[in-house]
Every structure is written in C-alpha cells, then in structure tokens.
Coordinates of C-alpha atoms and ligand atoms in Angstrom, one line a residue:
X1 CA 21.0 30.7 17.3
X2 CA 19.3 27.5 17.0
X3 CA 17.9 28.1 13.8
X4 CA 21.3 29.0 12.5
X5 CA 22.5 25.9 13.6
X6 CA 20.2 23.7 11.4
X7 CA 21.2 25.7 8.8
X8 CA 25.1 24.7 9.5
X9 CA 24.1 21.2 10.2
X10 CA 22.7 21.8 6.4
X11 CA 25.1 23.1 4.5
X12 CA 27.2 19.8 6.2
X13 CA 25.1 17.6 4.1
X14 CA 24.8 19.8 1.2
X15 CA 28.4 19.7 1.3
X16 CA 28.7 15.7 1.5
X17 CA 30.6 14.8 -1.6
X18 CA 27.1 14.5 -4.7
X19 CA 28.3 10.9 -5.8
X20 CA 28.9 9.9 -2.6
X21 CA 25.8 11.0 -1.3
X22 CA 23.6 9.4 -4.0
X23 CA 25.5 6.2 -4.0
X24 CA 24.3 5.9 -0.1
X25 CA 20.9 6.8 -1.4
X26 CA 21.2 3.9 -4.1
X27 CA 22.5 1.5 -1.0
X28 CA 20.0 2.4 1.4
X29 CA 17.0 2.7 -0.5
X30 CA 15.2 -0.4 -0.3
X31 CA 11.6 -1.7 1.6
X32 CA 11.5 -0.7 4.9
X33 CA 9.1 0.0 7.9
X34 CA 8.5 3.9 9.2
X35 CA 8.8 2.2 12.7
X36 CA 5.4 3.8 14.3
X37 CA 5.6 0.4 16.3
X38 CA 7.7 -2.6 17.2
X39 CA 7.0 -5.3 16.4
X40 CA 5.9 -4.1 12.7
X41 CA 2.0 -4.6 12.4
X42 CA 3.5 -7.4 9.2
X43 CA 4.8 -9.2 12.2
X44 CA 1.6 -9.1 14.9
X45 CA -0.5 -12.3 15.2
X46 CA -3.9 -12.8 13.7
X47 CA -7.2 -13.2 15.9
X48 CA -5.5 -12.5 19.3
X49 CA -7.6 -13.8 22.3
X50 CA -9.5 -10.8 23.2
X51 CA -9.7 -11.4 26.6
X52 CA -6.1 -11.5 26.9
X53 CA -6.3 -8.0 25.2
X54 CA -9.0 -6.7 27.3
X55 CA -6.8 -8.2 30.3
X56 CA -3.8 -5.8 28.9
X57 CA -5.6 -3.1 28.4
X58 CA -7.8 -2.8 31.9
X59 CA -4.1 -3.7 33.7
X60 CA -2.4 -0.4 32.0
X61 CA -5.4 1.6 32.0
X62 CA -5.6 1.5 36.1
X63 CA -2.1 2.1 36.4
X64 CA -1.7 5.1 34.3
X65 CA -5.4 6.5 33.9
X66 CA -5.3 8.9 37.0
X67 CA -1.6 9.8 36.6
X68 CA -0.9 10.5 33.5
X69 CA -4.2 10.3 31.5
X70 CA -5.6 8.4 28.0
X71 CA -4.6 9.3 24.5
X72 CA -7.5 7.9 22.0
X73 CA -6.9 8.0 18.5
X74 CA -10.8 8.0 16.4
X75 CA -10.3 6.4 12.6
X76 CA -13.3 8.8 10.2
X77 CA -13.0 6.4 7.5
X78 CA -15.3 8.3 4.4
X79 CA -13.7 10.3 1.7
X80 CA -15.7 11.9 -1.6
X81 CA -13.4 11.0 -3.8
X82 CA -10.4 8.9 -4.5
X83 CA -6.7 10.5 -4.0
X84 CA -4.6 7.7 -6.3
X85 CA -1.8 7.8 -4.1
X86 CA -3.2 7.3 -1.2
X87 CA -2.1 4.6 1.2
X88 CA -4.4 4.8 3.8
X89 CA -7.6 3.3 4.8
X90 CA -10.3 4.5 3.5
X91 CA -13.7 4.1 2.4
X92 CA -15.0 6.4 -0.6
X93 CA -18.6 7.5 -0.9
X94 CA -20.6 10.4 -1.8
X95 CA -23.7 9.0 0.3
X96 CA -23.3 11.0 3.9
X97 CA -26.0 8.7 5.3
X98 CA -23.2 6.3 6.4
X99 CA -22.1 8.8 8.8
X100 CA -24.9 8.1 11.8
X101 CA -24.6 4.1 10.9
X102 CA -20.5 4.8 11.5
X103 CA -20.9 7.0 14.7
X104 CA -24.0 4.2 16.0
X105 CA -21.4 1.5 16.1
X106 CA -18.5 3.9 17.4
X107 CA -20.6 4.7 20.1
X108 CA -21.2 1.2 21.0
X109 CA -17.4 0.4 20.8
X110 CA -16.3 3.5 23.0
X111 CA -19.3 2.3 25.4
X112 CA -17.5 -1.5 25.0
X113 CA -14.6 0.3 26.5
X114 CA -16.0 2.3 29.2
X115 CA -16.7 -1.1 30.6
X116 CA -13.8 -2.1 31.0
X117 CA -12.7 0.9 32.7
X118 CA -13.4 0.6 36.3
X119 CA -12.8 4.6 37.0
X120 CA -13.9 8.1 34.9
X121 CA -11.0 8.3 31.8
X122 CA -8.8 11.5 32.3
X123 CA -8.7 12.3 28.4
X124 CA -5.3 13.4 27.5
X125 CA -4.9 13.4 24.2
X126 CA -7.6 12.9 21.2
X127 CA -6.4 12.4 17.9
X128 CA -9.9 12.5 14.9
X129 CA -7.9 11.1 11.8
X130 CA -8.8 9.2 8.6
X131 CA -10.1 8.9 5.5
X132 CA -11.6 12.9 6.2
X133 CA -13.1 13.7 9.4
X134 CA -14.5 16.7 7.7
X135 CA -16.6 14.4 5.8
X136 CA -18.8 14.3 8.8
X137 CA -21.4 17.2 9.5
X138 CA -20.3 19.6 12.1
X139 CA -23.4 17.9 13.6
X140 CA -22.2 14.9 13.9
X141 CA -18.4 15.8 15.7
X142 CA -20.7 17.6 17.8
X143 CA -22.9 13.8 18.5
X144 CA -19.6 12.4 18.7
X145 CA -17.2 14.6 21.2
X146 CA -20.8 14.7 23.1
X147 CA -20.3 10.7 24.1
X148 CA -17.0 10.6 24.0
X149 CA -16.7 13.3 26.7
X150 CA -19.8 11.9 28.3
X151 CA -18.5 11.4 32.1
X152 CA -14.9 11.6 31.1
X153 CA -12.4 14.3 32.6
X154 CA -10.5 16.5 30.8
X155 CA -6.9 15.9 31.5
X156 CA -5.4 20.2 32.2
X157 CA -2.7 19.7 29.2
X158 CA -5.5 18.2 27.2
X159 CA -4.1 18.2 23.4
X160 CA -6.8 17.7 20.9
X161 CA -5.9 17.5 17.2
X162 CA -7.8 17.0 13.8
X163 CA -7.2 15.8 10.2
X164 CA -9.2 18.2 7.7
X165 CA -9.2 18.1 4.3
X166 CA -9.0 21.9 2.9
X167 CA -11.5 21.6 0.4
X168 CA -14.3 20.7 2.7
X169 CA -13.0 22.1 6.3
X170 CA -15.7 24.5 7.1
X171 CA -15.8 27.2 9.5
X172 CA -18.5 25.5 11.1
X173 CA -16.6 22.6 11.6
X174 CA -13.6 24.4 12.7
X175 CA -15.9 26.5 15.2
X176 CA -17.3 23.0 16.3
X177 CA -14.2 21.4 16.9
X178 CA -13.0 24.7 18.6
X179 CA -15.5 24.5 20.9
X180 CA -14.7 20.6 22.2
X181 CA -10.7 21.8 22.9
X182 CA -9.7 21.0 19.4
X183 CA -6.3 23.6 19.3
X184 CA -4.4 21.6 16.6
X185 CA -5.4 20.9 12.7
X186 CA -3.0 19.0 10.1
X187 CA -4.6 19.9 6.6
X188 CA -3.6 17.4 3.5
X189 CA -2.1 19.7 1.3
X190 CA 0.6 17.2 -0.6
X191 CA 1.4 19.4 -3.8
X192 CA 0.1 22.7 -5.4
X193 CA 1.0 22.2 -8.7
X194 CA -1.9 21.8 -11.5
X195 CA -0.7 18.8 -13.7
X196 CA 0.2 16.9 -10.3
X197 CA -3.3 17.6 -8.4
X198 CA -5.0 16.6 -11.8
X199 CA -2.7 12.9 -11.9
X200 CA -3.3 12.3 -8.3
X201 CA -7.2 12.9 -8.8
X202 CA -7.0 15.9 -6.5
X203 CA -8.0 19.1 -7.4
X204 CA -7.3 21.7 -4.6
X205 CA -6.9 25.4 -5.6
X206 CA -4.1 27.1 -3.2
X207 CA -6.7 29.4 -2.2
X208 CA -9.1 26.6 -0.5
X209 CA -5.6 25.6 1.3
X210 CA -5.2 29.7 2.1
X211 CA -9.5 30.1 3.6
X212 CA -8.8 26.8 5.5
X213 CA -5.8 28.0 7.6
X214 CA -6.8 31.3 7.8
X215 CA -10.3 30.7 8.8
X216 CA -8.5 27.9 11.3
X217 CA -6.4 30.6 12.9
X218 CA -9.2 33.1 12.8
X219 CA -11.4 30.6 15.0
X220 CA -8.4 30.1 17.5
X221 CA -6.2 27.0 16.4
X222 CA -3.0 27.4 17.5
X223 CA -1.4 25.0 15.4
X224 CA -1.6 24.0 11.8
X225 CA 0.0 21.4 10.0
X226 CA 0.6 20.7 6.7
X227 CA 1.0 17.6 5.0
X228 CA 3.4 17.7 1.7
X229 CA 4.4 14.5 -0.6
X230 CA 7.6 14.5 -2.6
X231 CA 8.0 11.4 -5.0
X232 CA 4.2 12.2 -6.7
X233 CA 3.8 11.4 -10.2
X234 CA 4.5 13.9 -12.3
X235 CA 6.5 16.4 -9.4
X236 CA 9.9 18.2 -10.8
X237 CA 12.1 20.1 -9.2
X238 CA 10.3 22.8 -10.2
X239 CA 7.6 22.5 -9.6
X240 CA 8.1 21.2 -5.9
X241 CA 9.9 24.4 -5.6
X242 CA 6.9 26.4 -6.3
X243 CA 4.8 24.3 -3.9
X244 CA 7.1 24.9 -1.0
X245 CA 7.1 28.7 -1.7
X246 CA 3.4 28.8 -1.6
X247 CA 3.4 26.8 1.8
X248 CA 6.0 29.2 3.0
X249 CA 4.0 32.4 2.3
X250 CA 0.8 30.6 4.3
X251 CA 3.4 29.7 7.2
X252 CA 2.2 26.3 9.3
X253 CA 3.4 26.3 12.2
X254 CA 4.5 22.3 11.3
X255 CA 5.2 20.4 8.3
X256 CA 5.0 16.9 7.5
X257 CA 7.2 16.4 4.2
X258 CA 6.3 12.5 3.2
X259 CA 8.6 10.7 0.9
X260 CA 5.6 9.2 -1.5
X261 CA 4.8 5.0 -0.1
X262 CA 4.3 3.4 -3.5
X263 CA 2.7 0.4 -2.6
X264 CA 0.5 -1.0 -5.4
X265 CA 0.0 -4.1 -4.2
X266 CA -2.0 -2.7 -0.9
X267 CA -3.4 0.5 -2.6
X268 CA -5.1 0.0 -5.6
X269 CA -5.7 3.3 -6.7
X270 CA -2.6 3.4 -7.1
X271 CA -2.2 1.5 -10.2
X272 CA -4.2 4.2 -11.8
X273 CA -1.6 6.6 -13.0
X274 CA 1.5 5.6 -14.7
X275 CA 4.3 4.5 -13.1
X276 CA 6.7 5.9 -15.5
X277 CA 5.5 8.7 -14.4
X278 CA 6.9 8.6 -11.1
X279 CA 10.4 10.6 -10.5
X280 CA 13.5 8.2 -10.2
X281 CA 15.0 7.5 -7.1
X282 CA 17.7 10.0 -7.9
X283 CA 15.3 12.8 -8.6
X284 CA 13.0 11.8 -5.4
X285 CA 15.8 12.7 -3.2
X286 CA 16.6 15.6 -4.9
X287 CA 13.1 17.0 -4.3
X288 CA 13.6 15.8 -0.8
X289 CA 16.7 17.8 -0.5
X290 CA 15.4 21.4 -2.3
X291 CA 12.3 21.2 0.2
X292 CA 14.5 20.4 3.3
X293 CA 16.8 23.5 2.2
X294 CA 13.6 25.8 1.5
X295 CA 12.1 25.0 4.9
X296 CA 15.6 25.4 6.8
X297 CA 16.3 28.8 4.9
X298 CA 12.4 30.0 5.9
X299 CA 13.5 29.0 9.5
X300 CA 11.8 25.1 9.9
X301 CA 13.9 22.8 11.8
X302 CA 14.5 19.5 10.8
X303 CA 12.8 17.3 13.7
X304 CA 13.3 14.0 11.8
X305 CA 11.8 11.6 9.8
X306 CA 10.2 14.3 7.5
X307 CA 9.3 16.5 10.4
X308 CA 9.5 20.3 10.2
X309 CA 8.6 22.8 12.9
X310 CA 8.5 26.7 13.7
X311 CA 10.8 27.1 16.7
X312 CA 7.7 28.7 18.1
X313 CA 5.6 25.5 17.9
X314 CA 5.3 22.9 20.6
X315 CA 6.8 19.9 18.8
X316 CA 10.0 22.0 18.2
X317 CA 10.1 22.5 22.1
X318 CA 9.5 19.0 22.7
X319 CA 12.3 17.8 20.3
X320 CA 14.4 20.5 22.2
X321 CA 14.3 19.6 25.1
X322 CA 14.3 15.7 24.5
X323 CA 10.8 14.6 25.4
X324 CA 9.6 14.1 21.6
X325 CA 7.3 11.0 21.4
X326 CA 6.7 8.5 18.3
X327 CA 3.3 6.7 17.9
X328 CA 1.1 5.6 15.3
X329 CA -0.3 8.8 15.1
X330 CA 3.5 10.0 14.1
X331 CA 5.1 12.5 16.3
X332 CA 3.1 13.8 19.2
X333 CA 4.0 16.0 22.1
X334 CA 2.2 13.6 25.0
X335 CA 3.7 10.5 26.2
X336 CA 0.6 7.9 27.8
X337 CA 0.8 4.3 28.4
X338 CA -2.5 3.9 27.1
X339 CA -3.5 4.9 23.1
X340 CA -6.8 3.6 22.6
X341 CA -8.0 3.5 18.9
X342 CA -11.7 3.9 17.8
X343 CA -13.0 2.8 15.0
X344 CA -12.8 0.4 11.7
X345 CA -8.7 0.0 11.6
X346 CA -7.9 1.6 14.3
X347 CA -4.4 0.6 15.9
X348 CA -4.2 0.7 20.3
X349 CA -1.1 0.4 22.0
X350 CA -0.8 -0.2 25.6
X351 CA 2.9 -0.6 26.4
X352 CA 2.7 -4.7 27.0
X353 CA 0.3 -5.0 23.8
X354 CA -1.1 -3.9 20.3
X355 CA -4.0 -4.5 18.6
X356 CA -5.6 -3.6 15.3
X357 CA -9.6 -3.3 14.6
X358 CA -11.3 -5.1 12.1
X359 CA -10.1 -3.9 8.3
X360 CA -13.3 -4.2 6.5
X361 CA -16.0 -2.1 7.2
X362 CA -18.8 -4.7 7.4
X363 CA -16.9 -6.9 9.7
X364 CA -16.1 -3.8 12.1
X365 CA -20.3 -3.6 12.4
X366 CA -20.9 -7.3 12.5
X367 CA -18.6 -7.6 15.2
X368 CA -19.8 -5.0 17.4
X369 CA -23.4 -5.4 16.4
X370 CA -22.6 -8.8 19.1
X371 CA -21.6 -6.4 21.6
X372 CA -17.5 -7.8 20.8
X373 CA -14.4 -5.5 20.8
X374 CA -13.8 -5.6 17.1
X375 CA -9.9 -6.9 17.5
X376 CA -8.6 -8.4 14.3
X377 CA -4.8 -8.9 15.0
X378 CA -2.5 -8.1 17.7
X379 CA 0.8 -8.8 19.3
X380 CA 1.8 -8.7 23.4
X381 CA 5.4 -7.7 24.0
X382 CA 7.8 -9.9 25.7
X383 CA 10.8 -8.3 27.7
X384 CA 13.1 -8.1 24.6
X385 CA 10.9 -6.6 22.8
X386 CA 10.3 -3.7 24.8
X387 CA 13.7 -3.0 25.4
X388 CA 14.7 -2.6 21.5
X389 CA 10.9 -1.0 21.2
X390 CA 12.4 1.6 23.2
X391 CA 15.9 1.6 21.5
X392 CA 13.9 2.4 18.1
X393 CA 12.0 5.1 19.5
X394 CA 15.2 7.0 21.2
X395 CA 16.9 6.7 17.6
X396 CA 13.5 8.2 16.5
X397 CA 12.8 10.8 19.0
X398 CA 16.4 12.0 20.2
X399 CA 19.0 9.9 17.8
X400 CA 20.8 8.5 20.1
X401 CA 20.2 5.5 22.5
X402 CA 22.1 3.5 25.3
X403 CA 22.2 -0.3 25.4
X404 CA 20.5 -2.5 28.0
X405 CA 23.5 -5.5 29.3
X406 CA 20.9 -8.1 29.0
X407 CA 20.6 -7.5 25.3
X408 CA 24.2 -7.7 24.8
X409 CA 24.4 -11.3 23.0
X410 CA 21.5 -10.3 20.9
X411 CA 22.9 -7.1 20.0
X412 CA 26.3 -9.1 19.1
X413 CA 24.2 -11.4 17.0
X414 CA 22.3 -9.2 15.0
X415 CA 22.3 -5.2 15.2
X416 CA 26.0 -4.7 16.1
X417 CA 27.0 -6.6 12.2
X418 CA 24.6 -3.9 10.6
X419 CA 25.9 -1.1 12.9
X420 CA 29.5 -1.5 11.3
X421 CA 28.1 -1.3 7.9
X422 CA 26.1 1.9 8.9
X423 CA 29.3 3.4 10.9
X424 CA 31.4 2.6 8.1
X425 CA 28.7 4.6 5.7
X426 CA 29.3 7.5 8.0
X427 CA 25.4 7.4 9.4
X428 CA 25.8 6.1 13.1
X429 CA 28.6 6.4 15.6
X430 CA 28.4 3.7 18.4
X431 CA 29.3 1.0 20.4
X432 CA 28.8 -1.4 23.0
X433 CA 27.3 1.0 25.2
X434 CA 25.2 2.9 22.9
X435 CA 24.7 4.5 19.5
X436 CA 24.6 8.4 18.2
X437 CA 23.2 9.1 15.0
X438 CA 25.4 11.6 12.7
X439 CA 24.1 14.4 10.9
X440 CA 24.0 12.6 7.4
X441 CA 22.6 9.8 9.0
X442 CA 19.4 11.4 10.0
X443 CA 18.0 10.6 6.2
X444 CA 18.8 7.6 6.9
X445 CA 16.5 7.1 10.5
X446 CA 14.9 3.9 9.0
X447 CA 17.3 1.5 7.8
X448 CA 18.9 3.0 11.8
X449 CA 16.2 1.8 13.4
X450 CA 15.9 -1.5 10.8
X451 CA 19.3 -2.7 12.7
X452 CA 17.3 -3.1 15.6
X453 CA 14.1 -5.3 14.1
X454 CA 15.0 -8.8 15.9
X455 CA 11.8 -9.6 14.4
X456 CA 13.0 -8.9 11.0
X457 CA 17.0 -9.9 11.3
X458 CA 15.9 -13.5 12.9
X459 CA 13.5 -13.7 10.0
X460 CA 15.7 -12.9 7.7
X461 CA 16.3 -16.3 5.5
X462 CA 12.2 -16.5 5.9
X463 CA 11.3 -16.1 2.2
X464 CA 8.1 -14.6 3.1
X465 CA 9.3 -11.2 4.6
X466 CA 6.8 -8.2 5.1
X467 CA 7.0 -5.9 2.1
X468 CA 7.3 -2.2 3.4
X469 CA 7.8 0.6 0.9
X470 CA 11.3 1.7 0.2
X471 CA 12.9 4.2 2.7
X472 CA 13.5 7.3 0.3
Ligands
LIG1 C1 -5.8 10.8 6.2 S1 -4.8 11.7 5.2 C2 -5.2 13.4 5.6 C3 -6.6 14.0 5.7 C4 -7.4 14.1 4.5 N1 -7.9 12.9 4.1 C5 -6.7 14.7 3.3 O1 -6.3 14.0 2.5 O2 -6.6 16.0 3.3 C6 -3.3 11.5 5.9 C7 -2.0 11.9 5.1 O3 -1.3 10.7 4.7 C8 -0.4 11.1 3.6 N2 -0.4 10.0 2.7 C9 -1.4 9.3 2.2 N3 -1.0 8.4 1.3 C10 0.3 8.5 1.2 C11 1.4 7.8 0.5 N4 1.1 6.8 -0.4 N5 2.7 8.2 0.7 C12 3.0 9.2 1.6 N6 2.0 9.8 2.3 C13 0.7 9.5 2.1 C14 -1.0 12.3 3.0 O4 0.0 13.4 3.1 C15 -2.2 12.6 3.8 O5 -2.4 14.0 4.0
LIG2 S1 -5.6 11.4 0.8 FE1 -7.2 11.9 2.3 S2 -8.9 12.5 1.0 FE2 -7.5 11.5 -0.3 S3 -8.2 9.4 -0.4 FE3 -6.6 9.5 1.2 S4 -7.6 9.9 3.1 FE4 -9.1 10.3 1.4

C-alpha cells in the first residue's frame, strides 16, 4: 500500500509538465550546502577555545550519557588508491605501517575524552567511516573496538555501522566487525559501468560488489547499503540504467543515490578527468530521475535527499513513523545529544556546539602528541540558531516544520521573501505558522532548507560567501 503510494507520488512528478520541470531545475541549481549542520562548517569559527569546547561537551555528556547514550563517529582516513571524484578526506597510501601510528594517536585522543567523562560512556551508536576502514587489518579493528569498548557499556539498541570498500572487505574483516555488534555495512559502489570505473580511477568488477554483500549477509549483517553517484564523468542514461539493474538484482536493503559534488577547487583529483566530460545539468537530472523510477518500480521508497529504503529496513520505519534523524553521518535511525568524532577531521556535535579536528594529518599527531584535543574550528549555538537548526532538520527528516513566535521578525526578514518564491514554484506550501513541503518539492530539499540559513541570508551582500557545490 505504501509502496504503491510512492509510486503515485511518482508518476505526479513524472507527470509535472518536462519544460516546466527542467526550467525549475535550471532556477534551482546553483551552490548550496547538504545541510548535515547549521551553522554550515564554511561559517564555524577558527581555533575555538578548547576549554570552552571541553566545557560543552562534559555539560551534554552528563546530561544525556545515562539516558539516552553516546553516538561516536571514527574517521579511517587511508585509501590505496585515488577515486578522482572523490570529495572526502582522505589520505592515499599503499604503506599499511601507518595504520598502528593512526590507531596510537586515536587511542590517546579517545583516552583524552574518557577524561573528561566523569561516568562509564553508554555507547549508542558507532559509526567507522572514511577514507576505507577496510584499509586496516581485521587486526587492527579488533585493537581498536578493544579500547574503545574498554570500560564502556553497551547501550541495548546499540547500532553499529561500517564503511567498506568492496574490493578489499574481507570476510575476516566482516567476521571481525560482526563479532564487536557491527549489524550495518554501506559499501561504495558509485557506478558499474567499465568506461566510468576506468575515468574515475576505480576499477571494481560487479562481482567483488556481489562476494562483498553476500559474504556480508552470510556473516549476519542485517543491513547493507549502497552508495551510487549520478553526475560521474562519462555516465549516460544508459548506462546508469544498467548500473541500477545490477544493484537491483543484488538488493541492499538501502541506497544512497549521490548527485556527483564537483568541487575542484577543494578536491584535486578532481581536476584529473575532463570536465567536458561531465553530463550537463539537463542530463544529470535525467539520470537522477531514471534511477529514482527504477528504485520506486523495484519497491525503494524515496526517504529524501537521495535516500532509498526497503520497507523492510529500519530507516524506512524510522522515516514512517517520523522519528528519521539527520547528522553528519547523513541519515541515521538514533537520535543522541552527544556525536563524538574520532580522528583526523572528524566533526562532533553536541547540541549547544560543533567542532572539527585538525585537517592535516601531521597536525592531528602533533597536537595530540601534547596530550591536546586536536580541535581546529568550531562554532557554539546561540538560541536562534538552534531553533532554525531544528527547522532545517524537520524539513529534512519529516518535510514539514512549525514556526517558533520568537523567530517571527526574523522569519519576516529573511526566509518568508524566499518562501513566496519557492510557494510560487510549486515546492513548499506555508505560512506564518509553519511550512509543508510538496511532492515536487522534495528535489528541491536544499535550496528548502537554504531559506532558513540566517547565517547565509544576513551574509548575503558579503562578497566572500562559502562556495558549496550546486544542489542537482
Ligand atoms: C568514504 S566513501 C565510502 C567508503 C570507501 N572509501 C569506498 O569508496 O568504497 C563515502 C562515499 O562518499 C561518496 N562520495 C565521495 N565523493 C563524492 C562526490 N564528489 N560526490 C558525491 N558523492 C561522493 C561516495 O559515494 C562514497 O561511497
Ligand atoms: S571514494 Fe572511498 S576509496 Fe575512493 S578515494 Fe574516496 S574514500 Fe578513498
């Protein structure tokens, strides 16, 4: 019933006059943030005081610790080789001696932390991402989940989850991993097709992609994830199609379908394939749209944002029943107060602040080789900002939100102009007491949320704005 609804929901769209549709696209298109946060990390403050972080940290972690339980997100930073598209951070290397240097200075961070924490940490959730954490030996996640876990309680609902790359996810690691509570894995798969693995410098036979979620259900995962990119170089309708109908046949339980972040300017490698080899915007959203009806027709929801579920699968309950939550680690089932993140980059949020670790591997070890938490920026909330933090993530997590009185004049001032302009496109329906997205608006969940970036409208005329990457 509920499937066939997406599908109706669907065919709406489908049926959205083509010019019209593409003309919004057009409009729309332009640099914007994915929202994981507000304030935008562009917009945080460098070297924040760490004692006022600590301070924020230790005052949420004693409030929420015993009730609700930690989330910790673990940054694995090494990869063999480079993907040229990729936007995240990472450090490539062939040499695996880094890895006891890395977990020597993560242990001494997580140690840094326990400090702080004047009772045992009830481990909620525990997020390994990266770079690869299946870089590491299965030797070393086993050194690792050993300290981590070391006098810390497992919270009942515990929800451990993992990043594995399918070419070098072994069964070993996935029997490791098992065997600390890991239940959830989200494999990189991005695109099948030859000619696009060989531009993107990723060569990754469907059947590695087959052995990896097999052998990951085989050991007991009960959820696999896999990551898709439309907008690669190279990608034609096509070809995507064939892609989506080899991920079909293997049947993840999720899929994230990423629209491709082509940011050059902060991703090198990305200036190593040719841009004119990139699909137009036109074409991108066309690929967009033949995956979103493939997935629908194989019985996916839509969650949002790029988000595709079974109806059997935990986020699709979650997103049901309205208790979806957005982080930096994208959408997760858990809702904590505290997200700690571990490691070289690594982004925390406790409610009242954020911070970000140290960027550059060497200073992430110089920093705690003097016993320091390894903070490079940050940004504490004020009042405001944690009421339109929360309007953001409604739109996000349940498309809708209701309006706080206090935030009325604001709201006059600067989101209620850029409202009309989306009501008038046909993408939100609102007013003073609240907002509902529409159906068509749902591809359109960015520039929603973008009406509600004080940080961003007040900064407008600021000729230094963040550069994000364009919303389709
Ligand atoms: C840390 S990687 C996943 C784990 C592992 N390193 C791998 O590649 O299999 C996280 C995901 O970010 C996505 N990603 C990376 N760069 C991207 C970009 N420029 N645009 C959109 N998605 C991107 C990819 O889908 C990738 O699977
Ligand atoms: S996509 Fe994954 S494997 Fe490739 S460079 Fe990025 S983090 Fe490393």
């Amino acid at each position: 019933m509920i499937i066939r609804n997406c599908r109706n929901k669907f065919s709406k769209l489908c049926n959205m006059e083509g010019n019209r549709f593409s003309s919004l696209v057009k409009k729309y298109n332009q640099p914007v943030a994915r929202y994981t946060s507000y304030p935008t990390v562009p917009f945080w403050k460098d070297n924040i005081p760490a004692i006022e972080w600590k301070e924020a940290f230790q005052q949420q972690f004693f409030q929420h610790n015993s009730r609700e339980g930690i989330s910790l997100y673990i940054h694995l930073p090494f990869c063999e080789s480079l993907c040229t598209y990729c936007g995240c951070n990472k450090k490539i290397t062939t040499n695996h001696s880094v890895e006891d240097v890395y977990l020597d200075a993560l242990e001494k961070e997580w140690k840094l932390y326990r400090s702080l924490m004047k009772e045992t940490p009830l481990l909620r959730e525990l997020h390994l991402g990266g770079g690869t954490p299946t870089f590491f030996s299965p030797k070393n996640l086993e050194r690792m989940m050993k300290f981590i876990s070391d006098r810390s309680i497992l919270h009942p609902r515990h929800e451990f989850s993992v990043e594995g790359h399918p070419n070098n996810t072994t069964k070993k690691h996935l029997e490791t991993l098992y065997k600390w509570g890991f239940r959830r894995i989200s494999y990189g798969v991005q695109d099948h097709d030859p000619e696009v693995q060989r531009i993107i410098n990723r060569i990754q036979p469907v059947e590695n992609v087959k052995r990896a979620t097999e052998e990951a259900r085989a050991v007991g995962f009960k959820s696999v994830n896999f990551d898709l990119i439309y907008g690669l170089p190279k990608q034609t309708l096509q070809s995507i199609e064939k892609t989506i109908q080899q991920t079909i046949e293997l049947r993840p339980d999720r899929i994230a379908f990423y629209s491709y972040a082509h940011v050059p300017w902060t991703s090198r490698g990305q200036r190593l394939f040719d841009e004119n080899d990139l699909p137009s915007p036109e074409d991108k959203i066309q690929l967009y749209l033949k995956g979103k009806e493939l997935f629908t027709a194989a019985g996916y929801a839509d969650i949002g944002m790029d988000h595709f579920a079974l109806p059997q699968d935990d986020l699709y309950k979650t997103w049901e029943n309205g208790s979806l939550h957005r982080n930096f680690m994208g959408y997760t089932t858990q809702n904590t107060s505290v997200l700690l993140g571990l490691g070289v980059s690594s982004i925390s949020d406790v409610g009242s602040a954020f911070a970000q670790n140290k960027k550059a591997l060497s200073e992430y070890y110089a920093v705690i080789a003097k016993n320091e938490i390894p903070v490079q920026k940050g940004f504490f909330l004020n009042d405001e900002d944690r009421r339109f933090r929360n309007y953001i993530l409604a739109i996000s997590c349940k498309g809708k939100t209701i309006f706080n009185e206090a935030d009325i004049p604001a709201l006059k001032q600067y989101s209620f102009p850029e409202l009309k302009q989306l009501e008038e496109d046909g993408l939100v329906k609102w007013n003073e007491k609240g907002l509902i997205v529409t159906i068509p608006g749902r591809q359109f969940i960015r520039n929603i949320c973008r009406a509600f970036d004080l940080h961003l409208l007040r900064n407008q005329q600021v000729s230094e704005l963040p550069v994000f990457s364009k919303a389709i």
